């Protein structure tokens, strides 16, 4: 199990931003993956993802702050809705001319 904890900085609590990445383990060879990952909830609709990277000479385990899937869903739904409204207004303008 990988337990993730955030520490406070002299300027206050650390808040990960989208795309923040941390290499937490670098080794010549790794076998297996973490069976589970636990962490405190992140702000800004983010969650941690664990990546297993083979860089050629080393294998790396990295943590990256990414948007929660529901955040992508809400953003995508809103964007599609706005595009639909924009397209509909253009059709209405062409018909009324």
Short mmCIF file of C-alpha atoms in Angstrom, two decimals:
data_model
loop_
_atom_site.label_atom_id
_atom_site.label_comp_id
_atom_site.label_asym_id
_atom_site.label_seq_id
_atom_site.Cartn_x
_atom_site.Cartn_y
_atom_site.Cartn_z
CA UNK A 1 0.00 0.00 0.00
CA UNK A 2 1.21 3.47 -0.88
CA UNK A 3 0.16 6.07 1.74
CA UNK A 4 0.47 9.66 0.50
CA UNK A 5 0.73 12.52 2.99
CA UNK A 6 1.13 16.23 2.30
CA UNK A 7 3.34 18.33 4.52
CA UNK A 8 3.06 21.99 5.42
CA UNK A 9 5.55 24.47 4.04
CA UNK A 10 6.73 27.65 5.80
CA UNK A 11 4.10 29.50 3.72
CA UNK A 12 1.22 27.21 4.73
CA UNK A 13 -0.11 23.84 3.60
CA UNK A 14 1.13 22.54 0.25
CA UNK A 15 -1.64 22.37 -2.36
CA UNK A 16 -0.82 20.30 -5.47
CA UNK A 17 -1.74 21.84 -8.81
CA UNK A 18 -2.76 20.04 -12.01
CA UNK A 19 0.28 18.36 -13.54
CA UNK A 20 2.50 18.41 -10.43
CA UNK A 21 4.63 15.26 -10.67
CA UNK A 22 6.88 13.65 -8.10
CA UNK A 23 9.26 10.73 -8.66
CA UNK A 24 8.84 8.73 -5.46
CA UNK A 25 10.94 5.68 -6.34
CA UNK A 26 13.78 5.18 -8.81
CA UNK A 27 15.44 1.76 -9.14
CA UNK A 28 17.35 -0.33 -11.65
CA UNK A 29 14.48 -2.84 -11.63
CA UNK A 30 11.04 -2.98 -10.05
CA UNK A 31 8.68 -5.90 -9.71
CA UNK A 32 4.95 -5.44 -9.30
CA UNK A 33 2.78 -2.45 -8.48
CA UNK A 34 1.16 -0.97 -5.38
CA UNK A 35 -1.97 -2.92 -4.51
CA UNK A 36 -3.70 0.21 -3.21
CA UNK A 37 -3.09 3.94 -2.84
CA UNK A 38 -4.43 6.06 0.02
CA UNK A 39 -4.21 9.82 0.46
CA UNK A 40 -6.08 12.73 1.91
CA UNK A 41 -8.49 14.32 -0.60
CA UNK A 42 -6.87 16.94 -2.80
CA UNK A 43 -8.33 20.38 -3.49
CA UNK A 44 -9.30 21.78 -6.89
CA UNK A 45 -11.02 18.54 -8.04
CA UNK A 46 -7.69 16.69 -8.29
CA UNK A 47 -6.58 13.18 -7.44
CA UNK A 48 -3.26 11.36 -7.52
CA UNK A 49 -2.40 8.91 -10.27
CA UNK A 50 0.53 6.51 -9.93
CA UNK A 51 2.66 6.00 -13.03
CA UNK A 52 5.16 3.23 -13.62
CA UNK A 53 7.77 4.47 -16.08
CA UNK A 54 10.64 2.60 -17.72
CA UNK A 55 13.24 5.23 -18.67
CA UNK A 56 15.64 2.73 -20.21
CA UNK A 57 18.29 2.59 -17.49
CA UNK A 58 15.89 2.99 -14.53
CA UNK A 59 12.34 2.25 -13.59
CA UNK A 60 10.44 5.08 -11.90
CA UNK A 61 7.29 5.27 -9.82
CA UNK A 62 5.81 8.77 -10.14
CA UNK A 63 2.82 10.55 -8.62
CA UNK A 64 0.95 13.08 -10.74
CA UNK A 65 -1.94 15.35 -9.74
CA UNK A 66 -4.70 14.93 -12.33
CA UNK A 67 -8.36 16.03 -12.54
CA UNK A 68 -10.93 13.63 -11.15
CA UNK A 69 -12.84 11.83 -13.93
CA UNK A 70 -16.05 13.56 -12.84
CA UNK A 71 -14.34 16.92 -13.38
CA UNK A 72 -13.54 15.96 -16.98
CA UNK A 73 -17.13 14.77 -17.46
CA UNK A 74 -18.63 18.02 -16.16
CA UNK A 75 -16.23 20.17 -18.18
CA UNK A 76 -16.84 18.14 -21.36
CA UNK A 77 -20.62 18.22 -20.92
CA UNK A 78 -20.57 21.99 -20.40
CA UNK A 79 -18.34 22.51 -23.43
CA UNK A 80 -20.59 20.39 -25.66
CA UNK A 81 -23.62 22.33 -24.41
CA UNK A 82 -21.98 25.67 -25.21
CA UNK A 83 -21.00 24.48 -28.68
CA UNK A 84 -24.57 23.33 -29.30
CA UNK A 85 -25.98 26.72 -28.26
CA UNK A 86 -23.44 28.53 -30.44
CA UNK A 87 -24.26 26.37 -33.47
CA UNK A 88 -28.01 26.80 -32.93
CA UNK A 89 -27.69 30.60 -32.78
CA UNK A 90 -25.74 30.58 -36.06
CA UNK A 91 -28.47 28.52 -37.76
CA UNK A 92 -31.16 30.88 -36.46
CA UNK A 93 -29.24 33.92 -37.77
CA UNK A 94 -28.91 32.36 -41.25
CA UNK A 95 -32.59 31.49 -41.44
CA UNK A 96 -33.79 34.95 -40.32
CA UNK A 97 -31.67 36.90 -42.85
#
